[in-house]
């Protein structure tokens, strides 16, 4: 287990406990790489770093919980301000997403993500913007300019994705997660790429129930490139019409990519 430096550990604690909502002590201790018994100490350090207003006998953990919307996960200070509808850290510039954004999906709930955490790790723009920085942390450049990069990504996605594309990406990443495919990053990226292009078309054609096409597309991609997941296809819901559409869509995309063919 790699030992994290303390500032990183406090960031990790904040992330696990207050962004991901992990309350299980064992899981928290494991996530930090420390003994369960020392968690209290870390919450105290975090509370002091954040400098939460003290309210009576509340624990440091509870104090941070109360104020978490105003804490920047990078700076670990209460530097988050509401600018328009966005939460922004005025110290490092990190954008933390819309204030009170409703993440609920208008599609049928069969595969809908149950929390914003279900939104795709590998699907870039579908990531709630307060989680973009977590992905950036994994990049080879690490923490360099992380606030700036997170901000840039959020701006790009906010401005480029149409409502249907956004919904499809959110929906698609929920599907991947529910079917156990979310760790298949290459597959997820190819899926997301198709959803983006197809979403624009479905929107322009005003085709109803676009999530059915997300199911059909996933079914076809599994057949093409992830046959070990063949059995999860039974959980996908699409009909012959949607299936035929996707077959042609995939062929059209090949042609558009300049592939010669049959
Ligand atoms: Zn900050």
CSV table of C-alpha atoms and ligand atoms in Angstrom, one decimal:
chain,number,residue,atom,x,y,z
A,1,UNK,CA,0.0,0.0,0.0
A,2,UNK,CA,1.4,3.4,-0.9
A,3,UNK,CA,1.6,5.9,1.9
A,4,UNK,CA,-0.1,9.2,1.0
A,5,UNK,CA,1.4,12.5,2.2
A,6,UNK,CA,-0.9,14.1,4.8
A,7,UNK,CA,-2.4,16.8,2.6
A,8,UNK,CA,-3.3,14.1,0.0
A,9,UNK,CA,-4.7,11.9,2.7
A,10,UNK,CA,-7.0,14.7,3.9
A,11,UNK,CA,-8.1,15.3,0.4
A,12,UNK,CA,-8.8,11.6,0.0
A,13,UNK,CA,-10.8,11.6,3.2
A,14,UNK,CA,-12.8,14.5,2.1
A,15,UNK,CA,-13.5,12.9,-1.3
A,16,UNK,CA,-14.4,9.5,0.2
A,17,UNK,CA,-16.6,10.7,3.0
A,18,UNK,CA,-18.2,13.9,1.8
A,19,UNK,CA,-18.2,13.6,-2.0
A,20,UNK,CA,-18.7,9.8,-2.5
A,21,UNK,CA,-20.6,9.5,0.8
A,22,UNK,CA,-18.7,6.6,2.2
A,23,UNK,CA,-19.7,6.2,5.9
A,24,UNK,CA,-18.5,2.7,6.5
A,25,UNK,CA,-15.4,3.0,8.9
A,26,UNK,CA,-13.7,-0.1,7.5
A,27,UNK,CA,-14.0,1.2,3.9
A,28,UNK,CA,-12.8,4.7,4.9
A,29,UNK,CA,-9.8,3.3,6.8
A,30,UNK,CA,-9.0,1.0,3.8
A,31,UNK,CA,-9.3,3.9,1.4
A,32,UNK,CA,-6.9,6.0,3.4
A,33,UNK,CA,-4.5,3.2,4.2
A,34,UNK,CA,-4.8,3.8,7.9
A,35,UNK,CA,-6.1,2.0,11.0
A,36,UNK,CA,-9.8,2.4,11.7
A,37,UNK,CA,-8.9,3.7,15.2
A,38,UNK,CA,-7.1,6.7,13.7
A,39,UNK,CA,-9.9,7.9,11.6
A,40,UNK,CA,-11.1,10.3,14.3
A,41,UNK,CA,-7.7,11.9,14.3
A,42,UNK,CA,-7.9,12.5,10.5
A,43,UNK,CA,-11.4,14.0,10.8
A,44,UNK,CA,-10.0,16.4,13.4
A,45,UNK,CA,-7.2,17.4,11.1
A,46,UNK,CA,-9.6,17.8,8.3
A,47,UNK,CA,-11.9,19.9,10.4
A,48,UNK,CA,-9.1,22.1,11.5
A,49,UNK,CA,-7.8,22.5,8.0
A,50,UNK,CA,-11.2,23.4,6.6
A,51,UNK,CA,-11.7,25.7,9.6
A,52,UNK,CA,-15.4,24.9,10.0
A,53,UNK,CA,-17.4,27.1,12.2
A,54,UNK,CA,-17.7,25.3,15.6
A,55,UNK,CA,-21.2,24.5,16.7
A,56,UNK,CA,-21.5,23.2,20.2
A,57,UNK,CA,-20.7,19.5,20.7
A,58,UNK,CA,-20.8,18.4,17.0
A,59,UNK,CA,-17.9,16.2,15.9
A,60,UNK,CA,-15.5,17.5,13.4
A,61,UNK,CA,-16.9,15.0,10.9
A,62,UNK,CA,-20.4,16.4,11.4
A,63,UNK,CA,-19.2,20.0,11.2
A,64,UNK,CA,-17.5,19.3,7.8
A,65,UNK,CA,-20.6,17.5,6.7
A,66,UNK,CA,-22.8,20.5,7.4
A,67,UNK,CA,-20.5,22.8,5.4
A,68,UNK,CA,-19.3,20.5,2.7
A,69,UNK,CA,-21.0,22.4,-0.1
A,70,UNK,CA,-18.7,25.3,0.6
A,71,UNK,CA,-15.5,23.3,0.9
A,72,UNK,CA,-13.2,23.1,-2.1
A,73,UNK,CA,-12.0,19.5,-2.4
A,74,UNK,CA,-8.7,20.7,-3.7
A,75,UNK,CA,-7.9,23.5,-1.2
A,76,UNK,CA,-9.8,22.0,1.7
A,77,UNK,CA,-10.9,25.4,2.7
A,78,UNK,CA,-14.4,27.0,2.7
A,79,UNK,CA,-13.5,29.0,-0.4
A,80,UNK,CA,-16.5,27.9,-2.6
A,81,UNK,CA,-18.8,30.7,-3.7
A,82,UNK,CA,-21.9,30.5,-5.8
A,83,UNK,CA,-21.4,32.4,-9.1
A,84,UNK,CA,-24.6,32.5,-11.0
A,85,UNK,CA,-25.8,28.9,-10.7
A,86,UNK,CA,-22.3,27.5,-10.4
A,87,UNK,CA,-20.2,26.6,-7.4
A,88,UNK,CA,-16.7,27.9,-7.9
A,89,UNK,CA,-13.6,27.9,-5.6
A,90,UNK,CA,-12.5,31.5,-5.6
A,91,UNK,CA,-9.0,30.4,-4.5
A,92,UNK,CA,-8.0,27.8,-7.1
A,93,UNK,CA,-10.8,28.3,-9.7
A,94,UNK,CA,-12.1,24.8,-9.5
A,95,UNK,CA,-15.6,24.6,-10.8
A,96,UNK,CA,-17.8,22.3,-8.7
A,97,UNK,CA,-20.9,22.1,-10.8
A,98,UNK,CA,-24.3,23.6,-10.6
A,99,UNK,CA,-25.8,24.5,-7.4
A,100,UNK,CA,-28.7,22.0,-6.6
A,101,UNK,CA,-28.4,20.4,-10.0
A,102,UNK,CA,-31.1,17.7,-10.4
A,103,UNK,CA,-29.3,14.6,-11.7
A,104,UNK,CA,-32.4,12.6,-12.1
A,105,UNK,CA,-33.0,11.1,-15.5
A,106,UNK,CA,-36.3,11.3,-17.4
A,107,UNK,CA,-35.9,7.8,-18.8
A,108,UNK,CA,-37.5,4.7,-17.5
A,109,UNK,CA,-35.8,3.7,-14.3
A,110,UNK,CA,-34.8,0.2,-15.1
A,111,UNK,CA,-31.1,1.0,-15.5
A,112,UNK,CA,-31.0,4.6,-14.3
A,113,UNK,CA,-28.1,5.3,-12.1
A,114,UNK,CA,-29.1,5.5,-8.5
A,115,UNK,CA,-26.6,8.2,-7.7
A,116,UNK,CA,-24.3,10.6,-9.4
A,117,UNK,CA,-21.5,8.3,-8.7
A,118,UNK,CA,-23.0,5.9,-11.2
A,119,UNK,CA,-22.2,8.4,-13.9
A,120,UNK,CA,-19.4,7.1,-16.1
A,121,UNK,CA,-15.8,7.3,-15.0
A,122,UNK,CA,-14.8,6.8,-18.5
A,123,UNK,CA,-17.3,9.0,-20.2
A,124,UNK,CA,-15.8,12.4,-19.7
A,125,UNK,CA,-18.7,14.8,-20.1
A,126,UNK,CA,-21.2,12.7,-18.2
A,127,UNK,CA,-19.1,13.1,-15.1
A,128,UNK,CA,-20.7,15.5,-12.7
A,129,UNK,CA,-18.3,18.4,-12.8
A,130,UNK,CA,-17.4,18.1,-9.2
A,131,UNK,CA,-15.8,14.7,-10.0
A,132,UNK,CA,-13.8,15.7,-13.0
A,133,UNK,CA,-10.8,16.6,-10.8
A,134,UNK,CA,-10.8,13.0,-9.5
A,135,UNK,CA,-10.2,11.7,-13.0
A,136,UNK,CA,-7.6,14.3,-13.6
A,137,UNK,CA,-5.7,13.2,-10.6
A,138,UNK,CA,-5.1,9.9,-12.4
A,139,UNK,CA,-3.5,11.6,-15.4
A,140,UNK,CA,0.3,11.4,-15.7
A,141,UNK,CA,0.6,15.1,-15.0
A,142,UNK,CA,-1.0,14.6,-11.6
A,143,UNK,CA,-1.9,17.7,-9.8
A,144,UNK,CA,-0.3,20.3,-12.0
A,145,UNK,CA,-2.9,23.0,-12.9
A,146,UNK,CA,-5.6,20.6,-11.8
A,147,UNK,CA,-8.1,23.4,-11.1
A,148,UNK,CA,-7.6,25.0,-14.4
A,149,UNK,CA,-7.9,21.8,-16.3
A,150,UNK,CA,-11.0,20.7,-14.5
A,151,UNK,CA,-12.5,24.1,-15.3
A,152,UNK,CA,-11.6,23.9,-18.9
A,153,UNK,CA,-13.1,20.4,-19.3
A,154,UNK,CA,-16.3,21.6,-17.6
A,155,UNK,CA,-16.6,24.6,-19.9
A,156,UNK,CA,-16.0,22.5,-23.0
A,157,UNK,CA,-18.7,20.0,-22.0
A,158,UNK,CA,-21.2,22.5,-20.8
A,159,UNK,CA,-21.0,24.3,-24.1
A,160,UNK,CA,-20.8,21.4,-26.6
A,161,UNK,CA,-23.2,18.8,-25.5
A,162,UNK,CA,-26.9,19.0,-26.6
A,163,UNK,CA,-29.6,17.9,-24.1
A,164,UNK,CA,-30.2,14.6,-25.8
A,165,UNK,CA,-26.5,13.8,-26.0
A,166,UNK,CA,-26.1,14.6,-22.3
A,167,UNK,CA,-29.0,12.4,-21.4
A,168,UNK,CA,-27.8,9.6,-23.5
A,169,UNK,CA,-24.3,9.8,-22.1
A,170,UNK,CA,-25.6,9.8,-18.6
A,171,UNK,CA,-27.9,7.0,-19.3
A,172,UNK,CA,-25.3,5.0,-21.2
A,173,UNK,CA,-22.8,5.3,-18.4
A,174,UNK,CA,-25.4,4.1,-15.9
A,175,UNK,CA,-26.1,1.1,-18.2
A,176,UNK,CA,-22.4,0.2,-18.3
A,177,UNK,CA,-22.1,0.4,-14.6
A,178,UNK,CA,-25.2,-1.7,-13.9
A,179,UNK,CA,-24.0,-4.3,-16.3
A,180,UNK,CA,-20.5,-4.4,-14.8
A,181,UNK,CA,-18.8,-3.0,-17.9
A,182,UNK,CA,-17.7,0.3,-16.5
A,183,UNK,CA,-14.1,-0.8,-16.0
A,184,UNK,CA,-13.8,-1.6,-19.7
A,185,UNK,CA,-12.4,1.8,-20.5
A,186,UNK,CA,-11.7,1.3,-24.2
A,187,UNK,CA,-15.1,-0.2,-24.7
A,188,UNK,CA,-16.7,2.5,-22.7
A,189,UNK,CA,-14.9,5.2,-24.8
A,190,UNK,CA,-16.1,3.7,-28.1
A,191,UNK,CA,-19.6,3.4,-26.7
A,192,UNK,CA,-19.6,7.0,-25.6
A,193,UNK,CA,-18.2,8.2,-28.9
A,194,UNK,CA,-21.0,6.5,-30.7
A,195,UNK,CA,-23.6,7.8,-28.2
A,196,UNK,CA,-22.4,11.4,-28.9
A,197,UNK,CA,-22.7,11.1,-32.6
A,198,UNK,CA,-25.9,9.2,-32.6
A,199,UNK,CA,-27.4,11.5,-30.0
A,200,UNK,CA,-27.1,14.5,-32.3
A,201,UNK,CA,-28.8,12.5,-35.1
A,202,UNK,CA,-31.6,11.3,-32.9
A,203,UNK,CA,-32.2,14.8,-31.6
A,204,UNK,CA,-32.3,16.3,-35.1
A,205,UNK,CA,-34.8,13.6,-36.2
A,206,UNK,CA,-36.8,14.1,-33.0
A,207,UNK,CA,-36.8,10.4,-32.5
A,208,UNK,CA,-38.6,9.4,-29.3
A,209,UNK,CA,-37.2,7.1,-26.5
A,210,UNK,CA,-33.6,7.6,-27.4
A,211,UNK,CA,-32.5,5.4,-24.5
A,212,UNK,CA,-33.8,2.3,-26.5
A,213,UNK,CA,-31.1,3.1,-29.0
A,214,UNK,CA,-28.5,3.2,-26.2
A,215,UNK,CA,-29.6,-0.3,-25.3
A,216,UNK,CA,-29.4,-1.5,-28.9
A,217,UNK,CA,-26.1,0.1,-29.6
A,218,UNK,CA,-24.7,-1.6,-26.5
A,219,UNK,CA,-26.0,-4.9,-27.6
A,220,UNK,CA,-24.3,-4.7,-31.0
A,221,UNK,CA,-21.0,-3.4,-29.6
A,222,UNK,CA,-21.0,-6.4,-27.1
A,223,UNK,CA,-21.5,-8.7,-30.0
A,224,UNK,CA,-18.7,-7.0,-32.0
A,225,UNK,CA,-16.1,-6.5,-29.3
A,226,UNK,CA,-17.0,-7.9,-25.9
A,227,UNK,CA,-18.4,-11.4,-26.5
A,228,UNK,CA,-17.5,-12.4,-23.0
A,229,UNK,CA,-20.4,-10.2,-21.9
A,230,UNK,CA,-22.9,-11.9,-24.3
A,231,UNK,CA,-25.1,-13.0,-21.4
A,232,UNK,CA,-25.8,-9.5,-20.1
A,233,UNK,CA,-27.5,-8.7,-23.5
A,234,UNK,CA,-30.6,-10.5,-22.0
A,235,UNK,CA,-31.0,-7.4,-19.8
A,236,UNK,CA,-31.0,-5.0,-22.7
A,237,UNK,CA,-34.4,-3.8,-24.1
A,238,UNK,CA,-34.7,-3.1,-27.8
A,239,UNK,CA,-36.7,-4.3,-30.7
A,240,UNK,CA,-35.9,-5.4,-34.3
A,241,UNK,CA,-36.4,-1.9,-35.6
A,242,UNK,CA,-33.9,-0.4,-33.2
A,243,UNK,CA,-31.6,-3.2,-33.9
A,244,UNK,CA,-31.7,-2.6,-37.6
A,245,UNK,CA,-31.1,1.1,-37.1
A,246,UNK,CA,-28.0,0.4,-35.1
A,247,UNK,CA,-26.6,-2.1,-37.7
A,248,UNK,CA,-27.0,0.6,-40.3
A,249,UNK,CA,-25.6,3.2,-38.0
A,250,UNK,CA,-22.4,1.2,-37.3
A,251,UNK,CA,-22.0,0.6,-41.1
A,252,UNK,CA,-22.6,4.2,-41.9
A,253,UNK,CA,-20.0,5.2,-39.3
A,254,UNK,CA,-17.4,2.8,-40.9
A,255,UNK,CA,-18.1,4.4,-44.3
A,256,UNK,CA,-17.8,7.9,-42.8
A,257,UNK,CA,-14.5,6.9,-41.4
A,258,UNK,CA,-13.3,6.2,-45.0
A,259,UNK,CA,-13.4,2.4,-44.8
A,260,UNK,CA,-13.9,0.7,-48.2
A,261,UNK,CA,-16.2,-2.2,-48.1
A,262,UNK,CA,-18.7,-4.7,-49.1
B,1,LIG,ZN1,-9.9,25.5,-4.4
